[in-house]
Amino acid sequence: MPGLPRGFPARPRRHGRWLSSALLLASCSTDKIIAPRDSGNLVSVTITAPSTTLSPGQTVRLTAQVIDATGHVLPNEPVTWSSSSPLVATVDPSGLVTAASVGATSIAARARGEQAVQDILVENVDICTCAVVID
């Protein structure tokens, strides 16, 4: 097979031999090493939000999907959540957003160096009380 060093197996006989040979080759090279991924290359991260406008104290659970190059959803891929303005709204590791004060923030979901962002608006809800007098 062209491009392989002498003695490098063109066809692995056993998975372990291929992996150990590949690791040995990678450890001897000074070129940029790209680690193999078992789930394919990541294409995108998406966020689903049932609501994007909240009142202080309200919560909403965001969900993130990580999708590989073949279009498959990677359900067990770890996602890291963050808020651009935690004084407006915080987000916990499971994607639960809690509105804290009036303002706007962006919630980001990150996986394998890619990210998706969802804008969240926190507004006060004015409650109007009306009295009707009938004479």
PDB file of C-alpha atoms in Angstrom:
ATOM      1  CA  MET A   1       0.000   0.000   0.000  1.00  0.00           C
ATOM      2  CA  PRO A   2       1.638   3.322  -1.041  1.00  0.00           C
ATOM      3  CA  GLY A   3       2.559   5.793   1.664  1.00  0.00           C
ATOM      4  CA  LEU A   4       2.908   3.255   4.492  1.00  0.00           C
ATOM      5  CA  PRO A   5       6.307   2.605   6.083  1.00  0.00           C
ATOM      6  CA  ARG A   6       7.978  -0.723   5.412  1.00  0.00           C
ATOM      7  CA  GLY A   7       6.646  -3.383   7.749  1.00  0.00           C
ATOM      8  CA  PHE A   8       3.409  -1.492   8.454  1.00  0.00           C
ATOM      9  CA  PRO A   9       0.518  -3.890   7.856  1.00  0.00           C
ATOM     10  CA  ALA A  10      -1.514  -2.945   4.789  1.00  0.00           C
ATOM     11  CA  ARG A  11      -4.442  -4.911   6.162  1.00  0.00           C
ATOM     12  CA  PRO A  12      -4.691  -5.377   9.882  1.00  0.00           C
ATOM     13  CA  ARG A  13      -5.079  -8.984  10.971  1.00  0.00           C
ATOM     14  CA  ARG A  14      -6.277  -8.023  14.434  1.00  0.00           C
ATOM     15  CA  HIS A  15      -7.730  -4.766  15.709  1.00  0.00           C
ATOM     16  CA  GLY A  16      -5.111  -4.511  18.474  1.00  0.00           C
ATOM     17  CA  ARG A  17      -2.175  -4.794  16.082  1.00  0.00           C
ATOM     18  CA  TRP A  18      -3.554  -2.049  13.818  1.00  0.00           C
ATOM     19  CA  LEU A  19      -4.158   0.267  16.767  1.00  0.00           C
ATOM     20  CA  SER A  20      -0.744  -0.324  18.333  1.00  0.00           C
ATOM     21  CA  SER A  21       0.977   0.145  14.959  1.00  0.00           C
ATOM     22  CA  ALA A  22      -0.959   3.340  14.310  1.00  0.00           C
ATOM     23  CA  LEU A  23      -0.089   4.688  17.751  1.00  0.00           C
ATOM     24  CA  LEU A  24       3.571   3.791  17.268  1.00  0.00           C
ATOM     25  CA  LEU A  25       3.589   5.544  13.886  1.00  0.00           C
ATOM     26  CA  ALA A  26       1.852   8.609  15.353  1.00  0.00           C
ATOM     27  CA  SER A  27       4.271   8.825  18.255  1.00  0.00           C
ATOM     28  CA  CYS A  28       7.261   8.854  15.872  1.00  0.00           C
ATOM     29  CA  SER A  29       5.864  11.518  13.559  1.00  0.00           C
ATOM     30  CA  THR A  30       6.411  15.254  13.958  1.00  0.00           C
ATOM     31  CA  ASP A  31       3.430  16.102  11.741  1.00  0.00           C
ATOM     32  CA  LYS A  32       0.117  17.270  13.115  1.00  0.00           C
ATOM     33  CA  ILE A  33      -1.680  14.272  14.574  1.00  0.00           C
ATOM     34  CA  ILE A  34      -5.428  14.019  14.270  1.00  0.00           C
ATOM     35  CA  ALA A  35      -6.861  11.597  16.780  1.00  0.00           C
ATOM     36  CA  PRO A  36      -9.295   9.082  15.337  1.00  0.00           C
ATOM     37  CA  ARG A  37     -12.903   9.463  16.427  1.00  0.00           C
ATOM     38  CA  ASP A  38     -15.098   6.480  16.946  1.00  0.00           C
ATOM     39  CA  SER A  39     -18.285   8.338  15.947  1.00  0.00           C
ATOM     40  CA  GLY A  40     -17.123  10.109  12.792  1.00  0.00           C
ATOM     41  CA  ASN A  41     -16.340  13.779  12.402  1.00  0.00           C
ATOM     42  CA  LEU A  42     -18.623  16.230  14.120  1.00  0.00           C
ATOM     43  CA  VAL A  43     -20.701  18.383  11.808  1.00  0.00           C
ATOM     44  CA  SER A  44     -22.917  20.412  14.103  1.00  0.00           C
ATOM     45  CA  VAL A  45     -24.502  21.058  17.445  1.00  0.00           C
ATOM     46  CA  THR A  46     -28.127  22.214  17.564  1.00  0.00           C
ATOM     47  CA  ILE A  47     -30.261  23.534  20.428  1.00  0.00           C
ATOM     48  CA  THR A  48     -34.002  23.076  20.848  1.00  0.00           C
ATOM     49  CA  ALA A  49     -35.801  25.565  23.105  1.00  0.00           C
ATOM     50  CA  PRO A  50     -39.504  25.249  23.977  1.00  0.00           C
ATOM     51  CA  SER A  51     -39.512  28.931  24.956  1.00  0.00           C
ATOM     52  CA  THR A  52     -36.991  31.747  24.592  1.00  0.00           C
ATOM     53  CA  THR A  53     -38.766  34.457  26.605  1.00  0.00           C
ATOM     54  CA  LEU A  54     -38.957  34.029  30.373  1.00  0.00           C
ATOM     55  CA  SER A  55     -39.865  35.998  33.481  1.00  0.00           C
ATOM     56  CA  PRO A  56     -37.481  36.179  36.456  1.00  0.00           C
ATOM     57  CA  GLY A  57     -37.670  32.899  38.384  1.00  0.00           C
ATOM     58  CA  GLN A  58     -38.963  30.837  35.438  1.00  0.00           C
ATOM     59  CA  THR A  59     -37.057  27.883  34.011  1.00  0.00           C
ATOM     60  CA  VAL A  60     -36.866  26.189  30.627  1.00  0.00           C
ATOM     61  CA  ARG A  61     -34.961  23.042  29.645  1.00  0.00           C
ATOM     62  CA  LEU A  62     -32.904  23.335  26.479  1.00  0.00           C
ATOM     63  CA  THR A  63     -31.795  20.214  24.634  1.00  0.00           C
ATOM     64  CA  ALA A  64     -28.731  19.864  22.450  1.00  0.00           C
ATOM     65  CA  GLN A  65     -28.116  17.443  19.615  1.00  0.00           C
ATOM     66  CA  VAL A  66     -24.644  16.545  18.422  1.00  0.00           C
ATOM     67  CA  ILE A  67     -24.594  15.339  14.814  1.00  0.00           C
ATOM     68  CA  ASP A  68     -21.689  13.607  13.054  1.00  0.00           C
ATOM     69  CA  ALA A  69     -20.549  13.866   9.419  1.00  0.00           C
ATOM     70  CA  THR A  70     -22.855  11.043   8.345  1.00  0.00           C
ATOM     71  CA  GLY A  71     -25.910  12.804   9.804  1.00  0.00           C
ATOM     72  CA  HIS A  72     -26.255  10.524  12.798  1.00  0.00           C
ATOM     73  CA  VAL A  73     -27.202  11.968  16.177  1.00  0.00           C
ATOM     74  CA  LEU A  74     -24.630  11.120  18.861  1.00  0.00           C
ATOM     75  CA  PRO A  75     -26.868  10.714  21.935  1.00  0.00           C
ATOM     76  CA  ASN A  76     -24.092  10.131  24.491  1.00  0.00           C
ATOM     77  CA  GLU A  77     -21.768  12.920  23.366  1.00  0.00           C
ATOM     78  CA  PRO A  78     -20.937  15.207  26.311  1.00  0.00           C
ATOM     79  CA  VAL A  79     -22.212  18.776  25.976  1.00  0.00           C
ATOM     80  CA  THR A  80     -20.963  21.737  28.002  1.00  0.00           C
ATOM     81  CA  TRP A  81     -23.474  24.527  28.664  1.00  0.00           C
ATOM     82  CA  SER A  82     -22.689  28.180  29.452  1.00  0.00           C
ATOM     83  CA  SER A  83     -24.439  31.546  29.734  1.00  0.00           C
ATOM     84  CA  SER A  84     -22.976  34.768  28.342  1.00  0.00           C
ATOM     85  CA  SER A  85     -24.667  36.700  31.163  1.00  0.00           C
ATOM     86  CA  PRO A  86     -25.235  34.621  34.318  1.00  0.00           C
ATOM     87  CA  LEU A  87     -26.771  37.658  36.047  1.00  0.00           C
ATOM     88  CA  VAL A  88     -29.661  37.447  33.562  1.00  0.00           C
ATOM     89  CA  ALA A  89     -29.970  33.646  33.353  1.00  0.00           C
ATOM     90  CA  THR A  90     -27.934  30.653  34.429  1.00  0.00           C
ATOM     91  CA  VAL A  91     -27.743  27.219  32.835  1.00  0.00           C
ATOM     92  CA  ASP A  92     -26.903  23.983  34.646  1.00  0.00           C
ATOM     93  CA  PRO A  93     -25.004  20.981  33.197  1.00  0.00           C
ATOM     94  CA  SER A  94     -28.271  19.383  32.021  1.00  0.00           C
ATOM     95  CA  GLY A  95     -29.394  22.464  30.009  1.00  0.00           C
ATOM     96  CA  LEU A  96     -31.883  23.817  32.560  1.00  0.00           C
ATOM     97  CA  VAL A  97     -32.012  27.611  32.182  1.00  0.00           C
ATOM     98  CA  THR A  98     -33.137  29.700  35.171  1.00  0.00           C
ATOM     99  CA  ALA A  99     -34.089  33.332  34.537  1.00  0.00           C
ATOM    100  CA  ALA A 100     -32.664  35.635  37.223  1.00  0.00           C
ATOM    101  CA  SER A 101     -33.191  39.246  36.146  1.00  0.00           C
ATOM    102  CA  VAL A 102     -34.473  41.324  33.242  1.00  0.00           C
ATOM    103  CA  GLY A 103     -32.158  41.355  30.234  1.00  0.00           C
ATOM    104  CA  ALA A 104     -30.862  39.189  27.409  1.00  0.00           C
ATOM    105  CA  THR A 105     -28.302  36.404  27.366  1.00  0.00           C
ATOM    106  CA  SER A 106     -26.979  33.777  25.006  1.00  0.00           C
ATOM    107  CA  ILE A 107     -26.851  30.161  26.097  1.00  0.00           C
ATOM    108  CA  ALA A 108     -24.178  28.070  24.362  1.00  0.00           C
ATOM    109  CA  ALA A 109     -23.941  24.303  24.003  1.00  0.00           C
ATOM    110  CA  ARG A 110     -20.443  23.055  23.112  1.00  0.00           C
ATOM    111  CA  ALA A 111     -19.248  19.636  21.978  1.00  0.00           C
ATOM    112  CA  ARG A 112     -15.949  18.671  20.331  1.00  0.00           C
ATOM    113  CA  GLY A 113     -15.034  22.292  19.657  1.00  0.00           C
ATOM    114  CA  GLU A 114     -18.314  23.139  17.887  1.00  0.00           C
ATOM    115  CA  GLN A 115     -21.122  25.148  19.444  1.00  0.00           C
ATOM    116  CA  ALA A 116     -24.694  26.295  19.040  1.00  0.00           C
ATOM    117  CA  VAL A 117     -26.131  29.431  20.658  1.00  0.00           C
ATOM    118  CA  GLN A 118     -29.685  30.206  21.749  1.00  0.00           C
ATOM    119  CA  ASP A 119     -30.704  33.740  22.736  1.00  0.00           C
ATOM    120  CA  ILE A 120     -32.860  34.024  25.862  1.00  0.00           C
ATOM    121  CA  LEU A 121     -34.847  37.140  26.776  1.00  0.00           C
ATOM    122  CA  VAL A 122     -35.928  37.748  30.380  1.00  0.00           C
ATOM    123  CA  GLU A 123     -38.781  40.247  30.774  1.00  0.00           C
ATOM    124  CA  ASN A 124     -40.979  41.350  33.615  1.00  0.00           C
ATOM    125  CA  VAL A 125     -44.558  40.328  33.151  1.00  0.00           C
ATOM    126  CA  ASP A 126     -46.936  43.113  34.058  1.00  0.00           C
ATOM    127  CA  ILE A 127     -49.983  41.874  35.836  1.00  0.00           C
ATOM    128  CA  CYS A 128     -52.915  44.171  35.437  1.00  0.00           C
ATOM    129  CA  THR A 129     -55.706  44.101  37.963  1.00  0.00           C
ATOM    130  CA  CYS A 130     -58.937  45.576  36.852  1.00  0.00           C
ATOM    131  CA  ALA A 131     -62.039  46.353  38.805  1.00  0.00           C
ATOM    132  CA  VAL A 132     -65.409  46.588  37.171  1.00  0.00           C
ATOM    133  CA  VAL A 133     -68.063  48.562  38.980  1.00  0.00           C
ATOM    134  CA  ILE A 134     -71.640  47.980  37.919  1.00  0.00           C
ATOM    135  CA  ASP A 135     -74.187  50.596  38.998  1.00  0.00           C
TER     136      ASP A 135
END
